[in-house]
Amino acid sequence: MRTLCSSTLIGEFFVIGFAALVAMKDPGLSTSTVWLVSGIAMALCLALCGLLTRPGGVALGWALQIALIASGIYVPTMYFMGAIFAGLWWASVHYGRKIDEAKARFAARSTQDSPSGA
């Protein structure tokens, strides 16, 4: 699960950076505010890559997905991009867990099949 979710978070890192460039064109937003909020979100993406296996890591990822969709208030394209990444996040969590379970079953089966002397 960690590999798939981390890949999604790294993709979001770049999307947030590009969205910040678009948001800077809004005359109602100061450049420092845009980069502060975007920088925090980008740092959260990187931090979550390491926190995925900890309790609450996936829940923080869902909170980031909601925030990404909500950022569509300032950059309307983010409604679409946020929804896409929320779908990718769901798929990463869902299929990542299935892959982890399959790996565990395979490892258990291979230890049972190996001779005790080896």
mmCIF file of N, CA and C in Angstrom:
data_model
loop_
_atom_site.group_PDB
_atom_site.id
_atom_site.type_symbol
_atom_site.label_atom_id
_atom_site.label_comp_id
_atom_site.label_asym_id
_atom_site.label_seq_id
_atom_site.Cartn_x
_atom_site.Cartn_y
_atom_site.Cartn_z
ATOM 1 N N MET A 1 0.824 -1.182 0.000
ATOM 2 C CA MET A 1 0.000 0.000 0.000
ATOM 3 C C MET A 1 0.868 1.245 0.000
ATOM 4 N N ARG A 2 1.970 1.169 0.714
ATOM 5 C CA ARG A 2 2.802 2.356 0.868
ATOM 6 C C ARG A 2 3.331 2.861 -0.476
ATOM 7 N N THR A 3 3.716 1.959 -1.347
ATOM 8 C CA THR A 3 4.264 2.367 -2.639
ATOM 9 C C THR A 3 3.218 3.080 -3.484
ATOM 10 N N LEU A 4 2.035 2.513 -3.577
ATOM 11 C CA LEU A 4 0.980 3.127 -4.381
ATOM 12 C C LEU A 4 0.557 4.480 -3.811
ATOM 13 N N CYS A 5 0.361 4.536 -2.501
ATOM 14 C CA CYS A 5 -0.063 5.796 -1.876
ATOM 15 C C CYS A 5 1.020 6.862 -1.992
ATOM 16 N N SER A 6 2.270 6.470 -1.827
ATOM 17 C CA SER A 6 3.364 7.428 -1.958
ATOM 18 C C SER A 6 3.445 7.988 -3.374
ATOM 19 N N SER A 7 3.211 7.136 -4.353
ATOM 20 C CA SER A 7 3.214 7.603 -5.748
ATOM 21 C C SER A 7 2.119 8.638 -5.976
ATOM 22 N N THR A 8 0.955 8.401 -5.407
ATOM 23 C CA THR A 8 -0.142 9.359 -5.521
ATOM 24 C C THR A 8 0.222 10.668 -4.840
ATOM 25 N N LEU A 9 0.822 10.599 -3.677
ATOM 26 C CA LEU A 9 1.194 11.808 -2.941
ATOM 27 C C LEU A 9 2.272 12.613 -3.667
ATOM 28 N N ILE A 10 3.209 11.943 -4.303
ATOM 29 C CA ILE A 10 4.244 12.654 -5.058
ATOM 30 C C ILE A 10 3.616 13.354 -6.262
ATOM 31 N N GLY A 11 2.665 12.703 -6.909
ATOM 32 C CA GLY A 11 1.945 13.360 -8.005
ATOM 33 C C GLY A 11 1.201 14.587 -7.516
ATOM 34 N N GLU A 12 0.582 14.479 -6.351
ATOM 35 C CA GLU A 12 -0.126 15.619 -5.768
ATOM 36 C C GLU A 12 0.828 16.747 -5.427
ATOM 37 N N PHE A 13 2.014 16.412 -4.977
ATOM 38 C CA PHE A 13 3.034 17.412 -4.671
ATOM 39 C C PHE A 13 3.232 18.344 -5.872
ATOM 40 N N PHE A 14 3.406 17.750 -7.040
ATOM 41 C CA PHE A 14 3.632 18.548 -8.245
ATOM 42 C C PHE A 14 2.376 19.317 -8.667
ATOM 43 N N VAL A 15 1.224 18.690 -8.553
ATOM 44 C CA VAL A 15 -0.026 19.370 -8.921
ATOM 45 C C VAL A 15 -0.265 20.580 -8.026
ATOM 46 N N ILE A 16 0.017 20.447 -6.747
ATOM 47 C CA ILE A 16 -0.156 21.574 -5.825
ATOM 48 C C ILE A 16 0.791 22.709 -6.204
ATOM 49 N N GLY A 17 2.013 22.370 -6.567
ATOM 50 C CA GLY A 17 2.965 23.398 -6.997
ATOM 51 C C GLY A 17 2.497 24.131 -8.246
ATOM 52 N N PHE A 18 1.972 23.400 -9.208
ATOM 53 C CA PHE A 18 1.474 24.031 -10.427
ATOM 54 C C PHE A 18 0.215 24.852 -10.145
ATOM 55 N N ALA A 19 -0.625 24.367 -9.251
ATOM 56 C CA ALA A 19 -1.828 25.123 -8.883
ATOM 57 C C ALA A 19 -1.452 26.424 -8.195
ATOM 58 N N ALA A 20 -0.375 26.415 -7.439
ATOM 59 C CA ALA A 20 0.088 27.645 -6.792
ATOM 60 C C ALA A 20 0.497 28.681 -7.833
ATOM 61 N N LEU A 21 1.130 28.225 -8.898
ATOM 62 C CA LEU A 21 1.504 29.156 -9.971
ATOM 63 C C LEU A 21 0.269 29.793 -10.602
ATOM 64 N N VAL A 22 -0.780 29.007 -10.759
ATOM 65 C CA VAL A 22 -2.031 29.528 -11.306
ATOM 66 C C VAL A 22 -2.692 30.473 -10.306
ATOM 67 N N ALA A 23 -2.695 30.105 -9.038
ATOM 68 C CA ALA A 23 -3.342 30.919 -8.008
ATOM 69 C C ALA A 23 -2.652 32.268 -7.839
ATOM 70 N N MET A 24 -1.374 32.344 -8.151
ATOM 71 C CA MET A 24 -0.656 33.621 -8.025
ATOM 72 C C MET A 24 -1.218 34.683 -8.962
ATOM 73 N N LYS A 25 -1.887 34.272 -10.023
ATOM 74 C CA LYS A 25 -2.456 35.225 -10.971
ATOM 75 C C LYS A 25 -3.725 35.877 -10.446
ATOM 76 N N ASP A 26 -4.293 35.340 -9.363
ATOM 77 C CA ASP A 26 -5.496 35.914 -8.766
ATOM 78 C C ASP A 26 -5.111 37.182 -8.013
ATOM 79 N N PRO A 27 -5.658 38.328 -8.424
ATOM 80 C CA PRO A 27 -5.272 39.585 -7.762
ATOM 81 C C PRO A 27 -5.739 39.675 -6.308
ATOM 82 N N GLY A 28 -6.691 38.852 -5.918
ATOM 83 C CA GLY A 28 -7.192 38.884 -4.550
ATOM 84 C C GLY A 28 -6.345 38.082 -3.568
ATOM 85 N N LEU A 29 -5.354 37.370 -4.081
ATOM 86 C CA LEU A 29 -4.500 36.541 -3.230
ATOM 87 C C LEU A 29 -3.071 37.075 -3.245
ATOM 88 N N SER A 30 -2.479 37.183 -2.074
ATOM 89 C CA SER A 30 -1.086 37.627 -2.030
ATOM 90 C C SER A 30 -0.169 36.445 -2.347
ATOM 91 N N THR A 31 0.944 36.756 -2.963
ATOM 92 C CA THR A 31 1.896 35.724 -3.353
ATOM 93 C C THR A 31 2.408 34.968 -2.135
ATOM 94 N N SER A 32 2.665 35.682 -1.060
ATOM 95 C CA SER A 32 3.191 35.007 0.135
ATOM 96 C C SER A 32 2.168 34.049 0.728
ATOM 97 N N THR A 33 0.900 34.419 0.713
ATOM 98 C CA THR A 33 -0.144 33.527 1.234
ATOM 99 C C THR A 33 -0.270 32.280 0.371
ATOM 100 N N VAL A 34 -0.249 32.478 -0.938
ATOM 101 C CA VAL A 34 -0.352 31.342 -1.865
ATOM 102 C C VAL A 34 0.787 30.357 -1.610
ATOM 103 N N TRP A 35 2.012 30.859 -1.503
ATOM 104 C CA TRP A 35 3.146 29.965 -1.326
ATOM 105 C C TRP A 35 3.217 29.375 0.069
ATOM 106 N N LEU A 36 2.724 30.097 1.062
ATOM 107 C CA LEU A 36 2.682 29.541 2.416
ATOM 108 C C LEU A 36 1.732 28.345 2.472
ATOM 109 N N VAL A 37 0.520 28.541 1.971
ATOM 110 C CA VAL A 37 -0.477 27.459 1.994
ATOM 111 C C VAL A 37 -0.032 26.304 1.103
ATOM 112 N N SER A 38 0.444 26.626 -0.085
ATOM 113 C CA SER A 38 0.891 25.573 -1.008
ATOM 114 C C SER A 38 2.106 24.842 -0.449
ATOM 115 N N GLY A 39 3.016 25.575 0.152
ATOM 116 C CA GLY A 39 4.209 24.958 0.732
ATOM 117 C C GLY A 39 3.861 24.004 1.857
ATOM 118 N N ILE A 40 2.900 24.409 2.694
ATOM 119 C CA ILE A 40 2.458 23.518 3.774
ATOM 120 C C ILE A 40 1.831 22.257 3.193
ATOM 121 N N ALA A 41 0.989 22.430 2.179
ATOM 122 C CA ALA A 41 0.342 21.264 1.555
ATOM 123 C C ALA A 41 1.371 20.360 0.878
ATOM 124 N N MET A 42 2.360 20.958 0.230
ATOM 125 C CA MET A 42 3.392 20.163 -0.426
ATOM 126 C C MET A 42 4.247 19.419 0.610
ATOM 127 N N ALA A 43 4.569 20.094 1.707
ATOM 128 C CA ALA A 43 5.335 19.441 2.773
ATOM 129 C C ALA A 43 4.525 18.305 3.395
ATOM 130 N N LEU A 44 3.221 18.511 3.515
ATOM 131 C CA LEU A 44 2.357 17.456 4.050
ATOM 132 C C LEU A 44 2.359 16.232 3.133
ATOM 133 N N CYS A 45 2.361 16.474 1.837
ATOM 134 C CA CYS A 45 2.439 15.347 0.892
ATOM 135 C C CYS A 45 3.696 14.525 1.137
ATOM 136 N N LEU A 46 4.824 15.202 1.293
ATOM 137 C CA LEU A 46 6.076 14.485 1.515
ATOM 138 C C LEU A 46 6.092 13.793 2.873
ATOM 139 N N ALA A 47 5.584 14.472 3.904
ATOM 140 C CA ALA A 47 5.556 13.879 5.243
ATOM 141 C C ALA A 47 4.653 12.653 5.278
ATOM 142 N N LEU A 48 3.535 12.719 4.569
ATOM 143 C CA LEU A 48 2.607 11.581 4.557
ATOM 144 C C LEU A 48 3.213 10.347 3.913
ATOM 145 N N CYS A 49 4.153 10.538 3.001
ATOM 146 C CA CYS A 49 4.824 9.376 2.400
ATOM 147 C C CYS A 49 5.479 8.521 3.487
ATOM 148 N N GLY A 50 5.989 9.153 4.522
ATOM 149 C CA GLY A 50 6.616 8.421 5.606
ATOM 150 C C GLY A 50 5.660 8.001 6.705
ATOM 151 N N LEU A 51 4.499 8.627 6.756
ATOM 152 C CA LEU A 51 3.544 8.348 7.825
ATOM 153 C C LEU A 51 2.448 7.355 7.439
ATOM 154 N N LEU A 52 2.497 6.826 6.251
ATOM 155 C CA LEU A 52 1.413 5.978 5.763
ATOM 156 C C LEU A 52 1.202 4.718 6.587
ATOM 157 N N THR A 53 2.270 4.175 7.117
ATOM 158 C CA THR A 53 2.136 2.933 7.881
ATOM 159 C C THR A 53 1.791 3.192 9.340
ATOM 160 N N ARG A 54 1.780 4.441 9.753
ATOM 161 C CA ARG A 54 1.436 4.802 11.132
ATOM 162 C C ARG A 54 -0.074 4.926 11.273
ATOM 163 N N PRO A 55 -0.577 4.774 12.498
ATOM 164 C CA PRO A 55 -2.016 4.971 12.712
ATOM 165 C C PRO A 55 -2.420 6.397 12.323
ATOM 166 N N GLY A 56 -3.460 6.504 11.554
ATOM 167 C CA GLY A 56 -3.958 7.809 11.134
ATOM 168 C C GLY A 56 -3.329 8.343 9.862
ATOM 169 N N GLY A 57 -2.339 7.675 9.324
ATOM 170 C CA GLY A 57 -1.679 8.147 8.114
ATOM 171 C C GLY A 57 -2.615 8.201 6.919
ATOM 172 N N VAL A 58 -3.404 7.155 6.750
ATOM 173 C CA VAL A 58 -4.353 7.120 5.631
ATOM 174 C C VAL A 58 -5.451 8.170 5.841
ATOM 175 N N ALA A 59 -5.883 8.353 7.088
ATOM 176 C CA ALA A 59 -6.911 9.368 7.380
ATOM 177 C C ALA A 59 -6.390 10.765 7.069
ATOM 178 N N LEU A 60 -5.121 11.030 7.382
ATOM 179 C CA LEU A 60 -4.532 12.327 7.015
ATOM 180 C C LEU A 60 -4.485 12.484 5.497
ATOM 181 N N GLY A 61 -4.249 11.382 4.809
ATOM 182 C CA GLY A 61 -4.275 11.421 3.341
ATOM 183 C C GLY A 61 -5.649 11.793 2.819
ATOM 184 N N TRP A 62 -6.701 11.253 3.460
ATOM 185 C CA TRP A 62 -8.067 11.623 3.057
ATOM 186 C C TRP A 62 -8.326 13.099 3.338
ATOM 187 N N ALA A 63 -7.818 13.607 4.452
ATOM 188 C CA ALA A 63 -7.986 15.034 4.765
ATOM 189 C C ALA A 63 -7.302 15.889 3.700
ATOM 190 N N LEU A 64 -6.144 15.446 3.235
ATOM 191 C CA LEU A 64 -5.447 16.168 2.175
ATOM 192 C C LEU A 64 -6.260 16.146 0.885
ATOM 193 N N GLN A 65 -6.912 15.016 0.596
ATOM 194 C CA GLN A 65 -7.742 14.929 -0.617
ATOM 195 C C GLN A 65 -8.899 15.926 -0.544
ATOM 196 N N ILE A 66 -9.520 16.020 0.612
ATOM 197 C CA ILE A 66 -10.631 16.963 0.787
ATOM 198 C C ILE A 66 -10.142 18.400 0.624
ATOM 199 N N ALA A 67 -8.983 18.692 1.201
ATOM 200 C CA ALA A 67 -8.417 20.041 1.075
ATOM 201 C C ALA A 67 -8.069 20.354 -0.378
ATOM 202 N N LEU A 68 -7.589 19.363 -1.087
ATOM 203 C CA LEU A 68 -7.238 19.568 -2.491
ATOM 204 C C LEU A 68 -8.486 19.884 -3.320
ATOM 205 N N ILE A 69 -9.568 19.173 -3.063
ATOM 206 C CA ILE A 69 -10.822 19.466 -3.757
ATOM 207 C C ILE A 69 -11.328 20.857 -3.365
ATOM 208 N N ALA A 70 -11.248 21.181 -2.086
ATOM 209 C CA ALA A 70 -11.718 22.486 -1.604
ATOM 210 C C ALA A 70 -10.905 23.642 -2.171
ATOM 211 N N SER A 71 -9.682 23.383 -2.581
ATOM 212 C CA SER A 71 -8.864 24.450 -3.164
ATOM 213 C C SER A 71 -9.417 24.916 -4.510
ATOM 214 N N GLY A 72 -10.400 24.201 -5.011
ATOM 215 C CA GLY A 72 -11.070 24.622 -6.235
ATOM 216 C C GLY A 72 -11.778 25.964 -6.093
ATOM 217 N N ILE A 73 -11.992 26.399 -4.869
ATOM 218 C CA ILE A 73 -12.573 27.729 -4.643
ATOM 219 C C ILE A 73 -11.685 28.802 -5.266
ATOM 220 N N TYR A 74 -10.370 28.615 -5.178
ATOM 221 C CA TYR A 74 -9.433 29.613 -5.692
ATOM 222 C C TYR A 74 -8.915 29.278 -7.076
ATOM 223 N N VAL A 75 -8.774 27.998 -7.359
ATOM 224 C CA VAL A 75 -8.332 27.546 -8.685
ATOM 225 C C VAL A 75 -9.358 26.509 -9.135
ATOM 226 N N PRO A 76 -10.362 26.928 -9.935
ATOM 227 C CA PRO A 76 -11.476 26.031 -10.285
ATOM 228 C C PRO A 76 -11.066 24.683 -10.879
ATOM 229 N N THR A 77 -9.948 24.624 -11.567
ATOM 230 C CA THR A 77 -9.483 23.364 -12.131
ATOM 231 C C THR A 77 -9.194 22.333 -11.042
ATOM 232 N N MET A 78 -8.942 22.804 -9.836
ATOM 233 C CA MET A 78 -8.616 21.892 -8.747
ATOM 234 C C MET A 78 -9.813 21.057 -8.300
ATOM 235 N N TYR A 79 -11.026 21.500 -8.606
ATOM 236 C CA TYR A 79 -12.180 20.628 -8.341
ATOM 237 C C TYR A 79 -12.006 19.324 -9.110
ATOM 238 N N PHE A 80 -11.644 19.459 -10.370
ATOM 239 C CA PHE A 80 -11.450 18.306 -11.241
ATOM 240 C C PHE A 80 -10.210 17.508 -10.825
ATOM 241 N N MET A 81 -9.091 18.202 -10.659
ATOM 242 C CA MET A 81 -7.848 17.519 -10.289
ATOM 243 C C MET A 81 -7.958 16.875 -8.908
ATOM 244 N N GLY A 82 -8.618 17.562 -7.982
ATOM 245 C CA GLY A 82 -8.810 17.008 -6.649
ATOM 246 C C GLY A 82 -9.640 15.742 -6.680
ATOM 247 N N ALA A 83 -10.686 15.750 -7.512
ATOM 248 C CA ALA A 83 -11.525 14.557 -7.639
ATOM 249 C C ALA A 83 -10.734 13.402 -8.249
ATOM 250 N N ILE A 84 -9.905 13.699 -9.218
ATOM 251 C CA ILE A 84 -9.078 12.652 -9.826
ATOM 252 C C ILE A 84 -8.119 12.067 -8.796
ATOM 253 N N PHE A 85 -7.465 12.945 -8.035
ATOM 254 C CA PHE A 85 -6.519 12.443 -7.047
ATOM 255 C C PHE A 85 -7.216 11.745 -5.881
ATOM 256 N N ALA A 86 -8.426 12.145 -5.549
ATOM 257 C CA ALA A 86 -9.180 11.422 -4.517
ATOM 258 C C ALA A 86 -9.491 10.004 -5.007
ATOM 259 N N GLY A 87 -9.833 9.875 -6.283
ATOM 260 C CA GLY A 87 -10.051 8.547 -6.853
ATOM 261 C C GLY A 87 -8.778 7.718 -6.876
ATOM 262 N N LEU A 88 -7.666 8.360 -7.228
ATOM 263 C CA LEU A 88 -6.386 7.663 -7.199
ATOM 264 C C LEU A 88 -6.006 7.255 -5.779
ATOM 265 N N TRP A 89 -6.313 8.127 -4.807
ATOM 266 C CA TRP A 89 -6.020 7.819 -3.410
ATOM 267 C C TRP A 89 -6.833 6.595 -2.965
ATOM 268 N N TRP A 90 -8.123 6.591 -3.309
ATOM 269 C CA TRP A 90 -8.962 5.444 -2.963
ATOM 270 C C TRP A 90 -8.386 4.166 -3.573
ATOM 271 N N ALA A 91 -8.048 4.229 -4.858
ATOM 272 C CA ALA A 91 -7.522 3.048 -5.541
ATOM 273 C C ALA A 91 -6.197 2.610 -4.923
ATOM 274 N N SER A 92 -5.351 3.562 -4.562
ATOM 275 C CA SER A 92 -4.069 3.229 -3.951
ATOM 276 C C SER A 92 -4.258 2.525 -2.612
ATOM 277 N N VAL A 93 -5.178 3.027 -1.808
ATOM 278 C CA VAL A 93 -5.438 2.410 -0.505
ATOM 279 C C VAL A 93 -6.094 1.040 -0.689
ATOM 280 N N HIS A 94 -7.124 0.990 -1.511
ATOM 281 C CA HIS A 94 -7.885 -0.250 -1.701
ATOM 282 C C HIS A 94 -7.015 -1.359 -2.292
ATOM 283 N N TYR A 95 -6.412 -1.084 -3.433
ATOM 284 C CA TYR A 95 -5.632 -2.118 -4.106
ATOM 285 C C TYR A 95 -4.292 -2.348 -3.422
ATOM 286 N N GLY A 96 -3.761 -1.327 -2.774
ATOM 287 C CA GLY A 96 -2.522 -1.506 -2.024
ATOM 288 C C GLY A 96 -2.697 -2.491 -0.889
ATOM 289 N N ARG A 97 -3.824 -2.403 -0.195
ATOM 290 C CA ARG A 97 -4.101 -3.359 0.884
ATOM 291 C C ARG A 97 -4.266 -4.773 0.333
ATOM 292 N N LYS A 98 -4.917 -4.899 -0.819
ATOM 293 C CA LYS A 98 -5.071 -6.221 -1.429
ATOM 294 C C LYS A 98 -3.710 -6.805 -1.821
ATOM 295 N N ILE A 99 -2.844 -5.963 -2.346
ATOM 296 C CA ILE A 99 -1.502 -6.421 -2.716
ATOM 297 C C ILE A 99 -0.728 -6.848 -1.476
ATOM 298 N N ASP A 100 -0.820 -6.056 -0.403
ATOM 299 C CA ASP A 100 -0.133 -6.410 0.844
ATOM 300 C C ASP A 100 -0.639 -7.742 1.392
ATOM 301 N N GLU A 101 -1.950 -7.965 1.332
ATOM 302 C CA GLU A 101 -2.513 -9.241 1.796
ATOM 303 C C GLU A 101 -2.020 -10.400 0.932
ATOM 304 N N ALA A 102 -1.960 -10.193 -0.381
ATOM 305 C CA ALA A 102 -1.486 -11.248 -1.273
ATOM 306 C C ALA A 102 -0.014 -11.548 -1.016
ATOM 307 N N LYS A 103 0.794 -10.513 -0.771
ATOM 308 C CA LYS A 103 2.204 -10.734 -0.453
ATOM 309 C C LYS A 103 2.350 -11.530 0.842
ATOM 310 N N ALA A 104 1.537 -11.195 1.839
ATOM 311 C CA ALA A 104 1.600 -11.911 3.122
ATOM 312 C C ALA A 104 1.216 -13.379 2.933
ATOM 313 N N ARG A 105 0.172 -13.636 2.143
ATOM 314 C CA ARG A 105 -0.226 -15.026 1.880
ATOM 315 C C ARG A 105 0.882 -15.776 1.151
ATOM 316 N N PHE A 106 1.489 -15.133 0.176
ATOM 317 C CA PHE A 106 2.568 -15.761 -0.587
ATOM 318 C C PHE A 106 3.757 -16.053 0.319
ATOM 319 N N ALA A 107 4.112 -15.109 1.191
ATOM 320 C CA ALA A 107 5.237 -15.315 2.108
ATOM 321 C C ALA A 107 4.947 -16.451 3.081
ATOM 322 N N ALA A 108 3.709 -16.498 3.582
ATOM 323 C CA ALA A 108 3.342 -17.574 4.507
ATOM 324 C C ALA A 108 3.384 -18.921 3.806
ATOM 325 N N ARG A 109 2.910 -18.960 2.588
ATOM 326 C CA ARG A 109 2.908 -20.210 1.827
ATOM 327 C C ARG A 109 4.327 -20.653 1.503
ATOM 328 N N SER A 110 5.199 -19.731 1.164
ATOM 329 C CA SER A 110 6.565 -20.114 0.791
ATOM 330 C C SER A 110 7.354 -20.584 2.018
ATOM 331 N N THR A 111 7.069 -20.050 3.208
ATOM 332 C CA THR A 111 7.750 -20.544 4.408
ATOM 333 C C THR A 111 7.232 -21.925 4.804
ATOM 334 N N GLN A 112 5.969 -22.203 4.517
ATOM 335 C CA GLN A 112 5.419 -23.528 4.812
ATOM 336 C C GLN A 112 5.963 -24.576 3.849
ATOM 337 N N ASP A 113 6.188 -24.181 2.610
ATOM 338 C CA ASP A 113 6.653 -25.111 1.581
ATOM 339 C C ASP A 113 8.158 -25.382 1.656
ATOM 340 N N SER A 114 8.929 -24.526 2.296
ATOM 341 C CA SER A 114 10.373 -24.718 2.340
ATOM 342 C C SER A 114 10.724 -25.813 3.345
ATOM 343 N N PRO A 115 11.744 -26.578 3.029
ATOM 344 C CA PRO A 115 12.157 -27.632 3.964
ATOM 345 C C PRO A 115 12.700 -27.013 5.261
ATOM 346 N N SER A 116 12.492 -27.687 6.371
ATOM 347 C CA SER A 116 12.884 -27.143 7.674
ATOM 348 C C SER A 116 14.399 -27.058 7.826
ATOM 349 N N GLY A 117 15.146 -27.823 7.084
ATOM 350 C CA GLY A 117 16.597 -27.798 7.189
ATOM 351 C C GLY A 117 17.233 -26.670 6.400
ATOM 352 N N ALA A 118 16.496 -26.016 5.521
ATOM 353 C CA ALA A 118 17.094 -24.992 4.662
ATOM 354 C C ALA A 118 16.993 -23.627 5.256
#
